[in-house]
């Protein structure tokens, strides 16, 4: 079993910054990809950013140039640095990880979500 725990959300003023963290723990052989989605009430969950083990990254157009995804594979941890935050970035942010366990079972896991609120 694998668990994902997010942290770093909170309230920030427009133009401010936050850094989200996602720690994967449990029976992990490899974290093949790690990423972030976000969701606001009444809307579908949307992709924010992803990072593969090969180093490729992908961003939603709405966050390009403002958000940066990174990972520390030694710590099985992913990060989302969010700069120049806008009120429309307000959402619950969910971490996901595509993980291969030690018994070679591969699947996606999700964190519990962390609230990000951008408001003056």
GROMACS .gro file of N, CA, C and O in nm:
model
  480
    1UNK      N    1   0.085  -0.118   0.000
    1UNK     CA    2   0.000   0.000   0.000
    1UNK      C    3   0.089   0.124   0.000
    1UNK      O    4   0.195   0.128   0.061
    2UNK      N    5   0.040   0.226  -0.074
    2UNK     CA    6   0.114   0.352  -0.086
    2UNK      C    7   0.024   0.466  -0.040
    2UNK      O    8  -0.096   0.467  -0.070
    3UNK      N    9   0.081   0.558   0.033
    3UNK     CA   10   0.008   0.676   0.077
    3UNK      C   11   0.076   0.802   0.024
    3UNK      O   12   0.198   0.808   0.014
    4UNK      N   13  -0.006   0.901  -0.011
    4UNK     CA   14   0.043   1.031  -0.051
    4UNK      C   15  -0.008   1.134   0.049
    4UNK      O   16  -0.128   1.138   0.078
    5UNK      N   17   0.082   1.217   0.097
    5UNK     CA   18   0.044   1.321   0.192
    5UNK      C   19   0.090   1.455   0.138
    5UNK      O   20   0.210   1.475   0.113
    6UNK      N   21  -0.006   1.546   0.120
    6UNK     CA   22   0.025   1.679   0.069
    6UNK      C   23   0.036   1.778   0.184
    6UNK      O   24  -0.025   1.760   0.290
    7UNK      N   25   0.109   1.883   0.160
    7UNK     CA   26   0.117   1.994   0.255
    7UNK      C   27   0.154   2.121   0.180
    7UNK      O   28   0.196   2.115   0.064
    8UNK      N   29   0.136   2.234   0.249
    8UNK     CA   30   0.180   2.361   0.192
    8UNK      C   31   0.069   2.452   0.144
    8UNK      O   32   0.097   2.565   0.102
    9UNK      N   33  -0.054   2.406   0.147
    9UNK     CA   34  -0.163   2.493   0.105
    9UNK      C   35  -0.190   2.602   0.206
    9UNK      O   36  -0.131   2.604   0.315
   10UNK      N   37  -0.277   2.694   0.170
   10UNK     CA   38  -0.312   2.801   0.262
   10UNK      C   39  -0.371   2.920   0.191
   10UNK      O   40  -0.411   2.912   0.075
   11UNK      N   41  -0.376   3.030   0.263
   11UNK     CA   42  -0.430   3.156   0.211
   11UNK      C   43  -0.315   3.248   0.173
   11UNK      O   44  -0.221   3.268   0.253
   12UNK      N   45  -0.323   3.304   0.054
   12UNK     CA   46  -0.217   3.394   0.007
   12UNK      C   47  -0.281   3.506  -0.073
   12UNK      O   48  -0.387   3.487  -0.135
   13UNK      N   49  -0.217   3.622  -0.071
   13UNK     CA   50  -0.269   3.735  -0.147
   13UNK      C   51  -0.234   3.720  -0.295
   13UNK      O   52  -0.136   3.653  -0.330
   14UNK      N   53  -0.312   3.782  -0.383
   14UNK     CA   54  -0.277   3.780  -0.526
   14UNK      C   55  -0.134   3.830  -0.548
   14UNK      O   56  -0.091   3.928  -0.485
   15UNK      N   57  -0.063   3.760  -0.635
   15UNK     CA   58   0.077   3.792  -0.660
   15UNK      C   59   0.173   3.719  -0.570
   15UNK      O   60   0.295   3.723  -0.593
   16UNK      N   61   0.121   3.652  -0.468
   16UNK     CA   62   0.205   3.580  -0.375
   16UNK      C   63   0.246   3.443  -0.425
   16UNK      O   64   0.216   3.403  -0.538
   17UNK      N   65   0.314   3.369  -0.337
   17UNK     CA   66   0.368   3.238  -0.372
   17UNK      C   67   0.335   3.135  -0.264
   17UNK      O   68   0.321   3.170  -0.146
   18UNK      N   69   0.325   3.012  -0.308
   18UNK     CA   70   0.311   2.897  -0.218
   18UNK      C   71   0.390   2.782  -0.278
   18UNK      O   72   0.406   2.774  -0.401
   19UNK      N   73   0.434   2.693  -0.191
   19UNK     CA   74   0.500   2.571  -0.237
   19UNK      C   75   0.429   2.451  -0.177
   19UNK      O   76   0.423   2.436  -0.054
   20UNK      N   77   0.375   2.367  -0.263
   20UNK     CA   78   0.310   2.244  -0.220
   20UNK      C   79   0.410   2.129  -0.223
   20UNK      O   80   0.497   2.124  -0.310
   21UNK      N   81   0.394   2.039  -0.127
   21UNK     CA   82   0.476   1.918  -0.122
   21UNK      C   83   0.387   1.797  -0.120
   21UNK      O   84   0.275   1.800  -0.067
   22UNK      N   85   0.437   1.688  -0.175
   22UNK     CA   86   0.365   1.560  -0.178
   22UNK      C   87   0.464   1.450  -0.149
   22UNK      O   88   0.555   1.427  -0.229
   23UNK      N   89   0.447   1.385  -0.036
   23UNK     CA   90   0.537   1.277   0.004
   23UNK      C   91   0.468   1.144  -0.016
   23UNK      O   92   0.357   1.121   0.037
   24UNK      N   93   0.532   1.056  -0.090
   24UNK     CA   94   0.481   0.920  -0.111
   24UNK      C   95   0.554   0.826  -0.016
   24UNK      O   96   0.677   0.831  -0.004
   25UNK      N   97   0.478   0.741   0.051
   25UNK     CA   98   0.539   0.646   0.143
   25UNK      C   99   0.470   0.511   0.130
   25UNK      O  100   0.359   0.501   0.081
   26UNK      N  101   0.541   0.408   0.177
   26UNK     CA  102   0.485   0.273   0.170
   26UNK      C  103   0.576   0.182   0.091
   26UNK      O  104   0.696   0.203   0.081
   27UNK      N  105   0.514   0.081   0.031
   27UNK     CA  106   0.589  -0.021  -0.041
   27UNK      C  107   0.617   0.026  -0.184
   27UNK      O  108   0.550  -0.015  -0.279
   28UNK      N  109   0.717   0.112  -0.199
   28UNK     CA  110   0.745   0.177  -0.327
   28UNK      C  111   0.870   0.119  -0.390
   28UNK      O  112   0.976   0.118  -0.326
   29UNK      N  113   0.856   0.075  -0.515
   29UNK     CA  114   0.973   0.039  -0.595
   29UNK      C  115   1.019   0.160  -0.675
   29UNK      O  116   1.137   0.190  -0.680
   30UNK      N  117   0.923   0.228  -0.741
   30UNK     CA  118   0.957   0.348  -0.817
   30UNK      C  119   0.835   0.438  -0.830
   30UNK      O  120   0.722   0.390  -0.838
   31UNK      N  121   0.860   0.567  -0.831
   31UNK     CA  122   0.756   0.666  -0.860
   31UNK      C  123   0.776   0.706  -1.006
   31UNK      O  124   0.868   0.781  -1.039
   32UNK      N  125   0.692   0.655  -1.093
   32UNK     CA  126   0.713   0.673  -1.237
   32UNK      C  127   0.675   0.811  -1.284
   32UNK      O  128   0.733   0.866  -1.376
   33UNK      N  129   0.573   0.867  -1.223
   33UNK     CA  130   0.529   1.002  -1.254
   33UNK      C  131   0.463   1.059  -1.130
   33UNK      O  132   0.407   0.986  -1.048
   34UNK      N  133   0.471   1.189  -1.119
   34UNK     CA  134   0.406   1.256  -1.007
   34UNK      C  135   0.347   1.386  -1.061
   34UNK      O  136   0.404   1.445  -1.154
   35UNK      N  137   0.235   1.426  -1.008
   35UNK     CA  138   0.172   1.544  -1.064
   35UNK      C  139   0.070   1.605  -0.971
   35UNK      O  140   0.045   1.555  -0.861
   36UNK      N  141   0.013   1.713  -1.021
   36UNK     CA  142  -0.085   1.788  -0.943
   36UNK      C  143  -0.207   1.819  -1.029
   36UNK      O  144  -0.194   1.855  -1.146
   37UNK      N  145  -0.324   1.802  -0.970
   37UNK     CA  146  -0.450   1.841  -1.028
   37UNK      C  147  -0.516   1.938  -0.931
   37UNK      O  148  -0.477   1.946  -0.816
   38UNK      N  149  -0.616   2.009  -0.979
   38UNK     CA  150  -0.691   2.096  -0.889
   38UNK      C  151  -0.839   2.091  -0.926
   38UNK      O  152  -0.876   2.058  -1.039
   39UNK      N  153  -0.921   2.125  -0.827
   39UNK     CA  154  -1.065   2.117  -0.846
   39UNK      C  155  -1.134   2.225  -0.766
   39UNK      O  156  -1.100   2.248  -0.649
   40UNK      N  157  -1.230   2.290  -0.830
   40UNK     CA  158  -1.317   2.385  -0.761
   40UNK      C  159  -1.457   2.327  -0.758
   40UNK      O  160  -1.492   2.245  -0.844
   41UNK      N  161  -1.538   2.367  -0.663
   41UNK     CA  162  -1.673   2.310  -0.653
   41UNK      C  163  -1.752   2.328  -0.782
   41UNK      O  164  -1.751   2.436  -0.841
   42UNK      N  165  -1.816   2.220  -0.824
   42UNK     CA  166  -1.899   2.227  -0.943
   42UNK      C  167  -1.825   2.208  -1.074
   42UNK      O  168  -1.887   2.208  -1.181
   43UNK      N  169  -1.693   2.190  -1.067
   43UNK     CA  170  -1.615   2.172  -1.189
   43UNK      C  171  -1.536   2.044  -1.182
   43UNK      O  172  -1.511   1.989  -1.074
   44UNK      N  173  -1.494   1.996  -1.300
   44UNK     CA  174  -1.412   1.876  -1.305
   44UNK      C  175  -1.271   1.905  -1.256
   44UNK      O  176  -1.221   2.017  -1.266
   45UNK      N  177  -1.209   1.799  -1.206
   45UNK     CA  178  -1.070   1.810  -1.167
   45UNK      C  179  -0.986   1.833  -1.293
   45UNK      O  180  -1.006   1.766  -1.394
   46UNK      N  181  -0.893   1.927  -1.286
   46UNK     CA  182  -0.812   1.960  -1.403
   46UNK      C  183  -0.664   1.943  -1.374
   46UNK      O  184  -0.616   1.966  -1.261
   47UNK      N  185  -0.591   1.907  -1.479
   47UNK     CA  186  -0.447   1.890  -1.469
   47UNK      C  187  -0.380   2.025  -1.447
   47UNK      O  188  -0.415   2.124  -1.512
   48UNK      N  189  -0.284   2.027  -1.355
   48UNK     CA  190  -0.202   2.146  -1.334
   48UNK      C  191  -0.062   2.124  -1.390
   48UNK      O  192  -0.014   2.201  -1.472
   49UNK      N  193   0.003   2.016  -1.345
   49UNK     CA  194   0.139   1.988  -1.390
   49UNK      C  195   0.173   1.843  -1.360
   49UNK      O  196   0.123   1.785  -1.264
   50UNK      N  197   0.260   1.786  -1.445
   50UNK     CA  198   0.309   1.651  -1.421
   50UNK      C  199   0.458   1.644  -1.447
   50UNK      O  200   0.513   1.725  -1.523
   51UNK      N  201   0.522   1.546  -1.386
   51UNK     CA  202   0.665   1.523  -1.405
   51UNK      C  203   0.689   1.372  -1.412
   51UNK      O  204   0.646   1.298  -1.323
   52UNK      N  205   0.754   1.327  -1.518
   52UNK     CA  206   0.784   1.186  -1.532
   52UNK      C  207   0.923   1.155  -1.478
   52UNK      O  208   1.005   1.244  -1.459
   53UNK      N  209   0.949   1.025  -1.458
   53UNK     CA  210   1.080   0.986  -1.409
   53UNK      C  211   1.189   1.015  -1.511
   53UNK      O  212   1.305   1.024  -1.477
   54UNK      N  213   1.151   1.030  -1.638
   54UNK     CA  214   1.248   1.066  -1.741
   54UNK      C  215   1.280   1.213  -1.746
   54UNK      O  216   1.362   1.257  -1.828
   55UNK      N  217   1.215   1.291  -1.661
   55UNK     CA  218   1.245   1.434  -1.654
   55UNK      C  219   1.154   1.522  -1.735
   55UNK      O  220   1.171   1.644  -1.738
   56UNK      N  221   1.057   1.463  -1.803
   56UNK     CA  222   0.965   1.545  -1.882
   56UNK      C  223   0.860   1.608  -1.790
   56UNK      O  224   0.811   1.545  -1.698
   57UNK      N  225   0.828   1.732  -1.821
   57UNK     CA  226   0.724   1.803  -1.746
   57UNK      C  227   0.616   1.852  -1.841
   57UNK      O  228   0.641   1.873  -1.960
   58UNK      N  229   0.498   1.869  -1.785
   58UNK     CA  230   0.386   1.917  -1.864
   58UNK      C  231   0.303   2.009  -1.776
   58UNK      O  232   0.283   1.979  -1.658
   59UNK      N  233   0.259   2.120  -1.833
   59UNK     CA  234   0.184   2.219  -1.756
   59UNK      C  235   0.055   2.258  -1.828
   59UNK      O  236   0.051   2.263  -1.951
   60UNK      N  237  -0.044   2.289  -1.749
   60UNK     CA  238  -0.163   2.351  -1.806
   60UNK      C  239  -0.125   2.490  -1.857
   60UNK      O  240  -0.040   2.557  -1.798
   61UNK      N  241  -0.188   2.531  -1.966
   61UNK     CA  242  -0.157   2.662  -2.023
   61UNK      C  243  -0.176   2.774  -1.921
   61UNK      O  244  -0.102   2.873  -1.922
   62UNK      N  245  -0.273   2.757  -1.836
   62UNK     CA  246  -0.308   2.863  -1.741
   62UNK      C  247  -0.200   2.887  -1.635
   62UNK      O  248  -0.202   2.991  -1.567
   63UNK      N  249  -0.108   2.791  -1.618
   63UNK     CA  250  -0.006   2.806  -1.514
   63UNK      C  251   0.136   2.814  -1.569
   63UNK      O  252   0.231   2.835  -1.493
   64UNK      N  253   0.151   2.800  -1.700
   64UNK     CA  254   0.285   2.804  -1.760
   64UNK      C  255   0.353   2.938  -1.730
   64UNK      O  256   0.292   3.043  -1.742
   65UNK      N  257   0.479   2.929  -1.689
   65UNK     CA  258   0.554   3.049  -1.657
   65UNK      C  259   0.535   3.096  -1.514
   65UNK      O  260   0.609   3.184  -1.468
   66UNK      N  261   0.438   3.039  -1.443
   66UNK     CA  262   0.414   3.079  -1.304
   66UNK      C  263   0.439   2.963  -1.206
   66UNK      O  264   0.485   2.985  -1.094
   67UNK      N  265   0.404   2.842  -1.248
   67UNK     CA  266   0.420   2.725  -1.161
   67UNK      C  267   0.536   2.640  -1.210
   67UNK      O  268   0.562   2.631  -1.331
   68UNK      N  269   0.604   2.575  -1.117
   68UNK     CA  270   0.714   2.486  -1.151
   68UNK      C  271   0.700   2.357  -1.070
   68UNK      O  272   0.691   2.362  -0.946
   69UNK      N  273   0.698   2.245  -1.140
   69UNK     CA  274   0.693   2.115  -1.074
   69UNK      C  275   0.834   2.058  -1.065
   69UNK      O  276   0.914   2.074  -1.157
   70UNK      N  277   0.864   1.995  -0.953
   70UNK     CA  278   0.994   1.931  -0.936
   70UNK      C  279   0.976   1.808  -0.849
   70UNK      O  280   0.869   1.786  -0.791
   71UNK      N  281   1.081   1.728  -0.839
   71UNK     CA  282   1.072   1.605  -0.761
   71UNK      C  283   1.208   1.571  -0.703
   71UNK      O  284   1.312   1.604  -0.761
   72UNK      N  285   1.204   1.504  -0.591
   72UNK     CA  286   1.324   1.450  -0.527
   72UNK      C  287   1.301   1.300  -0.515
   72UNK      O  288   1.230   1.254  -0.424
   73UNK      N  289   1.359   1.224  -0.606
   73UNK     CA  290   1.333   1.081  -0.609
   73UNK      C  291   1.392   1.008  -0.488
   73UNK      O  292   1.343   0.902  -0.449
   74UNK      N  293   1.496   1.063  -0.430
   74UNK     CA  294   1.553   1.000  -0.310
   74UNK      C  295   1.455   1.004  -0.194
   74UNK      O  296   1.457   0.918  -0.105
   75UNK      N  297   1.371   1.106  -0.194
   75UNK     CA  298   1.273   1.124  -0.086
   75UNK      C  299   1.132   1.088  -0.129
   75UNK      O  300   1.037   1.105  -0.051
   76UNK      N  301   1.115   1.041  -0.254
   76UNK     CA  302   0.981   1.011  -0.308
   76UNK      C  303   0.886   1.129  -0.285
   76UNK      O  304   0.772   1.113  -0.240
   77UNK      N  305   0.935   1.245  -0.317
   77UNK     CA  306   0.861   1.369  -0.291
   77UNK      C  307   0.850   1.454  -0.417
   77UNK      O  308   0.947   1.465  -0.492
   78UNK      N  309   0.733   1.510  -0.437
   78UNK     CA  310   0.712   1.604  -0.545
   78UNK      C  311   0.676   1.739  -0.489
   78UNK      O  312   0.623   1.752  -0.378
   79UNK      N  313   0.707   1.842  -0.567
   79UNK     CA  314   0.683   1.979  -0.524
   79UNK      C  315   0.612   2.056  -0.635
   79UNK      O  316   0.631   2.028  -0.754
   80UNK      N  317   0.535   2.154  -0.595
   80UNK     CA  318   0.476   2.246  -0.691
   80UNK      C  319   0.500   2.388  -0.638
   80UNK      O  320   0.439   2.428  -0.538
   81UNK      N  321   0.592   2.458  -0.701
   81UNK     CA  322   0.618   2.597  -0.665
   81UNK      C  323   0.522   2.684  -0.745
   81UNK      O  324   0.522   2.682  -0.868
   82UNK      N  325   0.443   2.761  -0.674
   82UNK     CA  326   0.340   2.844  -0.738
   82UNK      C  327   0.372   2.991  -0.711
   82UNK      O  328   0.370   3.034  -0.595
   83UNK      N  329   0.402   3.063  -0.816
   83UNK     CA  330   0.434   3.206  -0.807
   83UNK      C  331   0.328   3.288  -0.880
   83UNK      O  332   0.252   3.235  -0.960
   84UNK      N  333   0.327   3.416  -0.851
   84UNK     CA  334   0.233   3.508  -0.917
   84UNK      C  335   0.091   3.454  -0.912
   84UNK      O  336   0.020   3.451  -1.013
   85UNK      N  337   0.050   3.411  -0.796
   85UNK     CA  338  -0.081   3.348  -0.782
   85UNK      C  339  -0.194   3.446  -0.810
   85UNK      O  340  -0.185   3.566  -0.779
   86UNK      N  341  -0.299   3.391  -0.868
   86UNK     CA  342  -0.417   3.469  -0.906
   86UNK      C  343  -0.539   3.413  -0.833
   86UNK      O  344  -0.540   3.295  -0.797
   87UNK      N  345  -0.642   3.494  -0.816
   87UNK     CA  346  -0.764   3.442  -0.751
   87UNK      C  347  -0.819   3.318  -0.821
   87UNK      O  348  -0.874   3.230  -0.754
   88UNK      N  349  -0.803   3.310  -0.951
   88UNK     CA  350  -0.855   3.193  -1.024
   88UNK      C  351  -0.774   3.067  -1.000
   88UNK      O  352  -0.811   2.959  -1.047
   89UNK      N  353  -0.663   3.077  -0.929
   89UNK     CA  354  -0.588   2.958  -0.889
   89UNK      C  355  -0.647   2.894  -0.763
   89UNK      O  356  -0.604   2.786  -0.721
   90UNK      N  357  -0.743   2.960  -0.702
   90UNK     CA  358  -0.807   2.906  -0.583
   90UNK      C  359  -0.875   2.773  -0.614
   90UNK      O  360  -0.956   2.763  -0.707
   91UNK      N  361  -0.839   2.671  -0.538
   91UNK     CA  362  -0.891   2.536  -0.561
   91UNK      C  363  -0.836   2.442  -0.454
   91UNK      O  364  -0.748   2.481  -0.378
   92UNK      N  365  -0.888   2.322  -0.454
   92UNK     CA  366  -0.825   2.214  -0.379
   92UNK      C  367  -0.726   2.147  -0.473
   92UNK      O  368  -0.763   2.106  -0.584
   93UNK      N  369  -0.603   2.138  -0.430
   93UNK     CA  370  -0.497   2.080  -0.512
   93UNK      C  371  -0.470   1.937  -0.465
   93UNK      O  372  -0.448   1.912  -0.346
   94UNK      N  373  -0.471   1.845  -0.561
   94UNK     CA  374  -0.451   1.704  -0.533
   94UNK      C  375  -0.322   1.656  -0.598
   94UNK      O  376  -0.297   1.682  -0.716
   95UNK      N  377  -0.246   1.585  -0.519
   95UNK     CA  378  -0.127   1.519  -0.571
   95UNK      C  379  -0.164   1.380  -0.621
   95UNK      O  380  -0.250   1.313  -0.561
   96UNK      N  381  -0.104   1.339  -0.730
   96UNK     CA  382  -0.117   1.200  -0.771
   96UNK      C  383   0.021   1.146  -0.806
   96UNK      O  384   0.113   1.219  -0.841
   97UNK      N  385   0.034   1.016  -0.794
   97UNK     CA  386   0.160   0.951  -0.829
   97UNK      C  387   0.131   0.818  -0.896
   97UNK      O  388   0.043   0.743  -0.852
   98UNK      N  389   0.203   0.794  -1.004
   98UNK     CA  390   0.198   0.665  -1.074
   98UNK      C  391   0.313   0.582  -1.020
   98UNK      O  392   0.429   0.611  -1.048
   99UNK      N  393   0.278   0.481  -0.941
   99UNK     CA  394   0.378   0.412  -0.859
   99UNK      C  395   0.383   0.265  -0.894
   99UNK      O  396   0.278   0.201  -0.913
  100UNK      N  397   0.504   0.211  -0.898
  100UNK     CA  398   0.525   0.066  -0.901
  100UNK      C  399   0.566   0.022  -0.761
  100UNK      O  400   0.665   0.075  -0.707
  101UNK      N  401   0.491  -0.069  -0.704
  101UNK     CA  402   0.522  -0.116  -0.569
  101UNK      C  403   0.633  -0.220  -0.573
  101UNK      O  404   0.674  -0.266  -0.681
  102UNK      N  405   0.678  -0.258  -0.457
  102UNK     CA  406   0.788  -0.356  -0.449
  102UNK      C  407   0.747  -0.492  -0.504
  102UNK      O  408   0.831  -0.568  -0.550
  103UNK      N  409   0.617  -0.522  -0.501
  103UNK     CA  410   0.571  -0.648  -0.563
  103UNK      C  411   0.531  -0.628  -0.708
  103UNK      O  412   0.454  -0.709  -0.762
  104UNK      N  413   0.579  -0.517  -0.767
  104UNK     CA  414   0.565  -0.491  -0.910
  104UNK      C  415   0.421  -0.466  -0.954
  104UNK      O  416   0.385  -0.489  -1.070
  105UNK      N  417   0.342  -0.414  -0.864
  105UNK     CA  418   0.206  -0.372  -0.899
  105UNK      C  419   0.210  -0.222  -0.925
  105UNK      O  420   0.259  -0.145  -0.843
  106UNK      N  421   0.158  -0.182  -1.043
  106UNK     CA  422   0.164  -0.042  -1.085
  106UNK      C  423   0.026   0.017  -1.092
  106UNK      O  424  -0.063  -0.039  -1.159
  107UNK      N  425   0.006   0.131  -1.028
  107UNK     CA  426  -0.123   0.198  -1.032
  107UNK      C  427  -0.106   0.343  -0.990
  107UNK      O  428   0.003   0.385  -0.950
  108UNK      N  429  -0.214   0.419  -1.002
  108UNK     CA  430  -0.214   0.559  -0.958
  108UNK      C  431  -0.265   0.571  -0.816
  108UNK      O  432  -0.356   0.498  -0.775
  109UNK      N  433  -0.209   0.664  -0.743
  109UNK     CA  434  -0.253   0.695  -0.608
  109UNK      C  435  -0.280   0.845  -0.600
  109UNK      O  436  -0.220   0.924  -0.673
  110UNK      N  437  -0.371   0.880  -0.510
  110UNK     CA  438  -0.409   1.020  -0.492
  110UNK      C  439  -0.393   1.061  -0.346
  110UNK      O  440  -0.416   0.983  -0.255
  111UNK      N  441  -0.355   1.187  -0.329
  111UNK     CA  442  -0.352   1.245  -0.196
  111UNK      C  443  -0.490   1.294  -0.154
  111UNK      O  444  -0.587   1.286  -0.231
  112UNK      N  445  -0.497   1.345  -0.033
  112UNK     CA  446  -0.625   1.385   0.023
  112UNK      C  447  -0.667   1.526  -0.020
  112UNK      O  448  -0.781   1.565   0.000
  113UNK      N  449  -0.575   1.601  -0.076
  113UNK     CA  450  -0.604   1.736  -0.122
  113UNK      C  451  -0.564   1.841  -0.020
  113UNK      O  452  -0.569   1.818   0.101
  114UNK      N  453  -0.522   1.956  -0.071
  114UNK     CA  454  -0.487   2.068   0.015
  114UNK      C  455  -0.547   2.196  -0.047
  114UNK      O  456  -0.538   2.217  -0.167
  115UNK      N  457  -0.608   2.276   0.037
  115UNK     CA  458  -0.677   2.395  -0.010
  115UNK      C  459  -0.579   2.508  -0.035
  115UNK      O  460  -0.496   2.540   0.051
  116UNK      N  461  -0.591   2.570  -0.152
  116UNK     CA  462  -0.517   2.691  -0.184
  116UNK      C  463  -0.619   2.801  -0.211
  116UNK      O  464  -0.706   2.786  -0.297
  117UNK      N  465  -0.609   2.910  -0.137
  117UNK     CA  466  -0.701   3.023  -0.153
  117UNK      C  467  -0.619   3.147  -0.181
  117UNK      O  468  -0.530   3.183  -0.103
  118UNK      N  469  -0.650   3.212  -0.294
  118UNK     CA  470  -0.581   3.335  -0.332
  118UNK      C  471  -0.682   3.448  -0.322
  118UNK      O  472  -0.776   3.457  -0.401
  119UNK      N  473  -0.661   3.534  -0.224
  119UNK     CA  474  -0.759   3.640  -0.199
  119UNK      C  475  -0.693   3.753  -0.121
  119UNK      O  476  -0.604   3.729  -0.039
  120UNK      N  477  -0.738   3.874  -0.149
  120UNK     CA  478  -0.690   3.990  -0.072
  120UNK      C  479  -0.781   4.017   0.047
  120UNK      O  480  -0.755   4.109   0.124
   0.00000   0.00000   0.00000
